[in-house]
GROMACS .gro file of N, CA, C and O in nm:
model
  304
    1MET      N    1   0.924   0.839   0.430
    1MET     CA    2   0.817   0.831   0.331
    1MET      C    3   0.697   0.762   0.395
    1MET      O    4   0.710   0.671   0.474
    2TYR      N    5   0.578   0.809   0.364
    2TYR     CA    6   0.456   0.752   0.416
    2TYR      C    7   0.418   0.629   0.333
    2TYR      O    8   0.422   0.633   0.211
    3PRO      N    9   0.377   0.521   0.401
    3PRO     CA   10   0.339   0.401   0.326
    3PRO      C   11   0.223   0.425   0.230
    3PRO      O   12   0.219   0.363   0.124
    4ALA      N   13   0.131   0.514   0.264
    4ALA     CA   14   0.017   0.539   0.176
    4ALA      C   15   0.060   0.609   0.047
    4ALA      O   16  -0.008   0.597  -0.054
    5LYS      N   17   0.172   0.680   0.052
    5LYS     CA   18   0.217   0.754  -0.065
    5LYS      C   19   0.320   0.678  -0.147
    5LYS      O   20   0.370   0.729  -0.247
    6SER      N   21   0.356   0.557  -0.104
    6SER     CA   22   0.459   0.483  -0.177
    6SER      C   23   0.396   0.392  -0.283
    6SER      O   24   0.279   0.357  -0.276
    7LEU      N   25   0.476   0.354  -0.379
    7LEU     CA   26   0.430   0.264  -0.485
    7LEU      C   27   0.412   0.124  -0.430
    7LEU      O   28   0.475   0.085  -0.331
    8ASP      N   29   0.325   0.046  -0.493
    8ASP     CA   30   0.310  -0.094  -0.456
    8ASP      C   31   0.441  -0.167  -0.482
    8ASP      O   32   0.525  -0.123  -0.562
    9ASP      N   33   0.458  -0.280  -0.416
    9ASP     CA   34   0.577  -0.361  -0.438
    9ASP      C   35   0.579  -0.415  -0.580
    9ASP      O   36   0.473  -0.452  -0.634
   10PRO      N   37   0.698  -0.423  -0.641
   10PRO     CA   38   0.703  -0.483  -0.775
   10PRO      C   39   0.678  -0.633  -0.766
   10PRO      O   40   0.700  -0.696  -0.663
   11GLU      N   41   0.628  -0.690  -0.874
   11GLU     CA   42   0.597  -0.832  -0.878
   11GLU      C   43   0.695  -0.902  -0.972
   11GLU      O   44   0.721  -0.855  -1.082
   12LEU      N   45   0.747  -1.015  -0.927
   12LEU     CA   46   0.840  -1.095  -1.006
   12LEU      C   47   0.778  -1.232  -1.025
   12LEU      O   48   0.728  -1.293  -0.930
   13SER      N   49   0.778  -1.280  -1.149
   13SER     CA   50   0.722  -1.413  -1.174
   13SER      C   51   0.818  -1.494  -1.260
   13SER      O   52   0.893  -1.440  -1.341
   14TYR      N   53   0.813  -1.623  -1.239
   14TYR     CA   54   0.898  -1.717  -1.313
   14TYR      C   55   0.808  -1.825  -1.370
   14TYR      O   56   0.722  -1.879  -1.300
   15SER      N   57   0.827  -1.856  -1.496
   15SER     CA   58   0.748  -1.961  -1.561
   15SER      C   59   0.842  -2.063  -1.622
   15SER      O   60   0.940  -2.027  -1.687
   16TYR      N   61   0.810  -2.190  -1.600
   16TYR     CA   62   0.884  -2.298  -1.663
   16TYR      C   63   0.785  -2.375  -1.748
   16TYR      O   64   0.680  -2.420  -1.698
   17TYR      N   65   0.813  -2.391  -1.876
   17TYR     CA   66   0.723  -2.456  -1.968
   17TYR      C   67   0.763  -2.603  -1.982
   17TYR      O   68   0.877  -2.633  -2.017
   18ILE      N   69   0.668  -2.692  -1.958
   18ILE     CA   70   0.695  -2.835  -1.973
   18ILE      C   71   0.720  -2.866  -2.120
   18ILE      O   72   0.817  -2.931  -2.156
   19ASP      N   73   0.630  -2.816  -2.206
   19ASP     CA   74   0.651  -2.827  -2.350
   19ASP      C   75   0.704  -2.693  -2.398
   19ASP      O   76   0.654  -2.588  -2.358
   20GLU      N   77   0.805  -2.697  -2.483
   20GLU     CA   78   0.861  -2.571  -2.534
   20GLU      C   79   0.756  -2.491  -2.608
   20GLU      O   80   0.674  -2.544  -2.682
   21VAL      N   81   0.758  -2.360  -2.585
   21VAL     CA   82   0.665  -2.269  -2.651
   21VAL      C   83   0.739  -2.205  -2.768
   21VAL      O   84   0.848  -2.150  -2.751
   22GLU      N   85   0.681  -2.213  -2.886
   22GLU     CA   86   0.745  -2.154  -3.003
   22GLU      C   87   0.705  -2.008  -3.017
   22GLU      O   88   0.588  -1.974  -3.013
   23THR      N   89   0.805  -1.923  -3.028
   23THR     CA   90   0.782  -1.781  -3.054
   23THR      C   91   0.856  -1.744  -3.182
   23THR      O   92   0.927  -1.827  -3.240
   24ARG      N   93   0.841  -1.619  -3.225
   24ARG     CA   94   0.907  -1.579  -3.351
   24ARG      C   95   1.058  -1.573  -3.337
   24ARG      O   96   1.130  -1.574  -3.436
   25VAL      N   97   1.110  -1.568  -3.212
   25VAL     CA   98   1.255  -1.567  -3.194
   25VAL      C   99   1.310  -1.704  -3.157
   25VAL      O  100   1.429  -1.720  -3.135
   26GLY      N  101   1.224  -1.805  -3.150
   26GLY     CA  102   1.268  -1.939  -3.120
   26GLY      C  103   1.190  -2.001  -3.006
   26GLY      O  104   1.093  -1.944  -2.957
   27ALA      N  105   1.232  -2.118  -2.965
   27ALA     CA  106   1.162  -2.192  -2.859
   27ALA      C  107   1.197  -2.136  -2.722
   27ALA      O  108   1.309  -2.091  -2.699
   28GLN      N  109   1.098  -2.140  -2.632
   28GLN     CA  110   1.122  -2.096  -2.495
   28GLN      C  111   1.096  -2.211  -2.399
   28GLN      O  112   0.998  -2.283  -2.412
   29LYS      N  113   1.187  -2.225  -2.301
   29LYS     CA  114   1.169  -2.325  -2.197
   29LYS      C  115   1.126  -2.260  -2.065
   29LYS      O  116   1.062  -2.323  -1.983
   30GLN      N  117   1.165  -2.135  -2.046
   30GLN     CA  118   1.135  -2.065  -1.923
   30GLN      C  119   1.127  -1.914  -1.949
   30GLN      O  120   1.174  -1.866  -2.051
   31ALA      N  121   1.064  -1.842  -1.855
   31ALA     CA  122   1.050  -1.698  -1.869
   31ALA      C  123   1.051  -1.633  -1.732
   31ALA      O  124   1.004  -1.691  -1.633
   32VAL      N  125   1.105  -1.513  -1.724
   32VAL     CA  126   1.105  -1.434  -1.601
   32VAL      C  127   1.042  -1.299  -1.637
   32VAL      O  128   1.079  -1.236  -1.736
   33ASP      N  129   0.945  -1.258  -1.556
   33ASP     CA  130   0.877  -1.130  -1.579
   33ASP      C  131   0.882  -1.045  -1.452
   33ASP      O  132   0.875  -1.098  -1.341
   34ILE      N  133   0.892  -0.914  -1.469
   34ILE     CA  134   0.884  -0.822  -1.358
   34ILE      C  135   0.784  -0.714  -1.396
   34ILE      O  136   0.777  -0.671  -1.510
   35MET      N  137   0.700  -0.674  -1.296
   35MET     CA  138   0.595  -0.577  -1.324
   35MET      C  139   0.586  -0.479  -1.207
   35MET      O  140   0.594  -0.518  -1.090
   36GLN      N  141   0.570  -0.351  -1.239
   36GLN     CA  142   0.551  -0.246  -1.140
   36GLN      C  143   0.429  -0.164  -1.178
   36GLN      O  144   0.422  -0.109  -1.286
   37LYS      N  145   0.331  -0.157  -1.087
   37LYS     CA  146   0.211  -0.079  -1.114
   37LYS      C  147   0.240   0.068  -1.086
   37LYS      O  148   0.288   0.104  -0.979
   38ILE      N  149   0.212   0.152  -1.184
   38ILE     CA  150   0.228   0.297  -1.170
   38ILE      C  151   0.089   0.359  -1.173
   38ILE      O  152   0.019   0.348  -1.273
   39PRO      N  153   0.048   0.424  -1.064
   39PRO     CA  154  -0.087   0.481  -1.061
   39PRO      C  155  -0.097   0.609  -1.145
   39PRO      O  156   0.004   0.668  -1.182
   40PHE      N  157  -0.221   0.649  -1.170
   40PHE     CA  158  -0.248   0.772  -1.243
   40PHE      C  159  -0.185   0.889  -1.168
   40PHE      O  160  -0.187   0.892  -1.046
   41PRO      N  161  -0.128   0.989  -1.239
   41PRO     CA  162  -0.063   1.102  -1.170
   41PRO      C  163  -0.159   1.172  -1.073
   41PRO      O  164  -0.275   1.198  -1.106
   42GLY      N  165  -0.112   1.200  -0.952
   42GLY     CA  166  -0.191   1.268  -0.851
   42GLY      C  167  -0.264   1.174  -0.757
   42GLY      O  168  -0.308   1.215  -0.650
   43LYS      N  169  -0.275   1.048  -0.795
   43LYS     CA  170  -0.350   0.953  -0.713
   43LYS      C  171  -0.275   0.920  -0.582
   43LYS      O  172  -0.338   0.910  -0.476
   44LEU      N  173  -0.143   0.906  -0.591
   44LEU     CA  174  -0.065   0.875  -0.471
   44LEU      C  175  -0.069   0.989  -0.370
   44LEU      O  176  -0.084   0.966  -0.250
   45SER      N  177  -0.057   1.113  -0.417
   45SER     CA  178  -0.058   1.226  -0.323
   45SER      C  179  -0.196   1.239  -0.259
   45SER      O  180  -0.206   1.269  -0.139
   46ARG      N  181  -0.302   1.213  -0.335
   46ARG     CA  182  -0.437   1.219  -0.279
   46ARG      C  183  -0.455   1.110  -0.173
   46ARG      O  184  -0.513   1.132  -0.068
   47LYS      N  185  -0.402   0.991  -0.202
   47LYS     CA  186  -0.408   0.881  -0.106
   47LYS      C  187  -0.335   0.916   0.023
   47LYS      O  188  -0.380   0.886   0.133
   48GLY      N  189  -0.219   0.983   0.009
   48GLY     CA  190  -0.142   1.025   0.124
   48GLY      C  191  -0.215   1.129   0.208
   48GLY      O  192  -0.213   1.124   0.330
   49LYS      N  193  -0.281   1.224   0.142
   49LYS     CA  194  -0.356   1.327   0.214
   49LYS      C  195  -0.473   1.265   0.291
   49LYS      O  196  -0.500   1.303   0.405
   50ILE      N  197  -0.540   1.170   0.229
   50ILE     CA  198  -0.652   1.103   0.297
   50ILE      C  199  -0.602   1.026   0.419
   50ILE      O  200  -0.661   1.033   0.527
   51ALA      N  201  -0.491   0.956   0.405
   51ALA     CA  202  -0.435   0.879   0.517
   51ALA      C  203  -0.391   0.972   0.630
   51ALA      O  204  -0.411   0.941   0.748
   52LEU      N  205  -0.336   1.088   0.595
   52LEU     CA  206  -0.294   1.184   0.695
   52LEU      C  207  -0.414   1.239   0.772
   52LEU      O  208  -0.412   1.250   0.895
   53GLN      N  209  -0.522   1.270   0.701
   53GLN     CA  210  -0.644   1.320   0.767
   53GLN      C  211  -0.705   1.213   0.858
   53GLN      O  212  -0.750   1.244   0.968
   54GLU      N  213  -0.704   1.089   0.813
   54GLU     CA  214  -0.756   0.980   0.898
   54GLU      C  215  -0.672   0.963   1.023
   54GLU      O  216  -0.725   0.940   1.132
   55ALA      N  217  -0.539   0.976   1.009
   55ALA     CA  218  -0.452   0.964   1.126
   55ALA      C  219  -0.476   1.077   1.224
   55ALA      O  220  -0.480   1.056   1.346
   56LYS      N  221  -0.495   1.200   1.173
   56LYS     CA  222  -0.524   1.314   1.261
   56LYS      C  223  -0.657   1.294   1.334
   56LYS      O  224  -0.669   1.324   1.452
   57GLN      N  225  -0.757   1.244   1.261
   57GLN     CA  226  -0.887   1.220   1.322
   57GLN      C  227  -0.876   1.118   1.435
   57GLN      O  228  -0.931   1.139   1.544
   58LYS      N  229  -0.803   1.011   1.413
   58LYS     CA  230  -0.786   0.910   1.517
   58LYS      C  231  -0.707   0.964   1.636
   58LYS      O  232  -0.734   0.929   1.751
   59GLU      N  233  -0.610   1.052   1.608
   59GLU     CA  234  -0.534   1.115   1.717
   59GLU      C  235  -0.625   1.201   1.802
   59GLU      O  236  -0.620   1.196   1.925
   60TYR      N  237  -0.711   1.280   1.739
   60TYR     CA  238  -0.804   1.365   1.815
   60TYR      C  239  -0.903   1.282   1.896
   60TYR      O  240  -0.933   1.314   2.011
   61LEU      N  241  -0.952   1.173   1.838
   61LEU     CA  242  -1.043   1.084   1.911
   61LEU      C  243  -0.973   1.022   2.032
   61LEU      O  244  -1.032   1.011   2.140
   62TYR      N  245  -0.848   0.984   2.015
   62TYR     CA  246  -0.770   0.926   2.125
   62TYR      C  247  -0.752   1.028   2.236
   62TYR      O  248  -0.773   0.999   2.354
   63LYS      N  249  -0.714   1.152   2.199
   63LYS     CA  250  -0.694   1.257   2.300
   63LYS      C  251  -0.824   1.289   2.373
   63LYS      O  252  -0.824   1.309   2.495
   64HIS      N  253  -0.934   1.293   2.299
   64HIS     CA  254  -1.064   1.319   2.361
   64HIS      C  255  -1.100   1.210   2.462
   64HIS      O  256  -1.142   1.239   2.574
   65LYS      N  257  -1.082   1.086   2.422
   65LYS     CA  258  -1.113   0.974   2.511
   65LYS      C  259  -1.024   0.977   2.635
   65LYS      O  260  -1.070   0.950   2.746
   66LYS      N  261  -0.897   1.011   2.614
   66LYS     CA  262  -0.803   1.019   2.726
   66LYS      C  263  -0.846   1.127   2.825
   66LYS      O  264  -0.849   1.105   2.946
   67LEU      N  265  -0.881   1.245   2.773
   67LEU     CA  266  -0.925   1.354   2.860
   67LEU      C  267  -1.055   1.320   2.932
   67LEU      O  268  -1.072   1.353   3.049
   68MET      N  269  -1.148   1.254   2.863
   68MET     CA  270  -1.273   1.215   2.925
   68MET      C  271  -1.249   1.113   3.037
   68MET      O  272  -1.310   1.122   3.145
   69THR      N  273  -1.158   1.022   3.015
   69THR     CA  274  -1.125   0.923   3.118
   69THR      C  275  -1.064   0.989   3.240
   69THR      O  276  -1.101   0.958   3.354
   70ILE      N  277  -0.972   1.083   3.217
   70ILE     CA  278  -0.907   1.153   3.326
   70ILE      C  279  -1.010   1.234   3.406
   70ILE      O  280  -1.011   1.234   3.529
   71SER      N  281  -1.098   1.304   3.334
   71SER     CA  282  -1.200   1.384   3.405
   71SER      C  283  -1.297   1.295   3.484
   71SER      O  284  -1.338   1.330   3.594
   72GLU      N  285  -1.334   1.180   3.429
   72GLU     CA  286  -1.421   1.088   3.502
   72GLU      C  287  -1.353   1.033   3.627
   72GLU      O  288  -1.416   1.016   3.731
   73LEU      N  289  -1.221   1.008   3.615
   73LEU     CA  290  -1.147   0.961   3.732
   73LEU      C  291  -1.139   1.067   3.840
   73LEU      O  292  -1.151   1.039   3.959
   74LYS      N  293  -1.121   1.192   3.800
   74LYS     CA  294  -1.116   1.302   3.898
   74LYS      C  295  -1.250   1.321   3.967
   74LYS      O  296  -1.256   1.353   4.085
   75ILE      N  297  -1.359   1.304   3.891
   75ILE     CA  298  -1.493   1.320   3.949
   75ILE      C  299  -1.520   1.211   4.052
   75ILE      O  300  -1.574   1.237   4.159
   76THR      N  301  -1.480   1.088   4.021
   76THR     CA  302  -1.504   0.978   4.115
   76THR      C  303  -1.406   0.986   4.227
   76THR      O  304  -1.428   0.968   4.340
   0.00000   0.00000   0.00000
């Protein structure tokens, strides 16, 4: 799987209340929450395509620079 196309890491948080918090189900001393961001449909695949195009562009630039270096060495 490509990192650009994967979901963000889930977030886990823990809260400890010094003073008890009153809720409709009773007092709370602590809480644990977990959250996962889900992007709009199609956004991850678009992000992956952009990352792939950028990687190809950098590969072509690298190959061009390599060939130019080799040709300059042969000339000298």
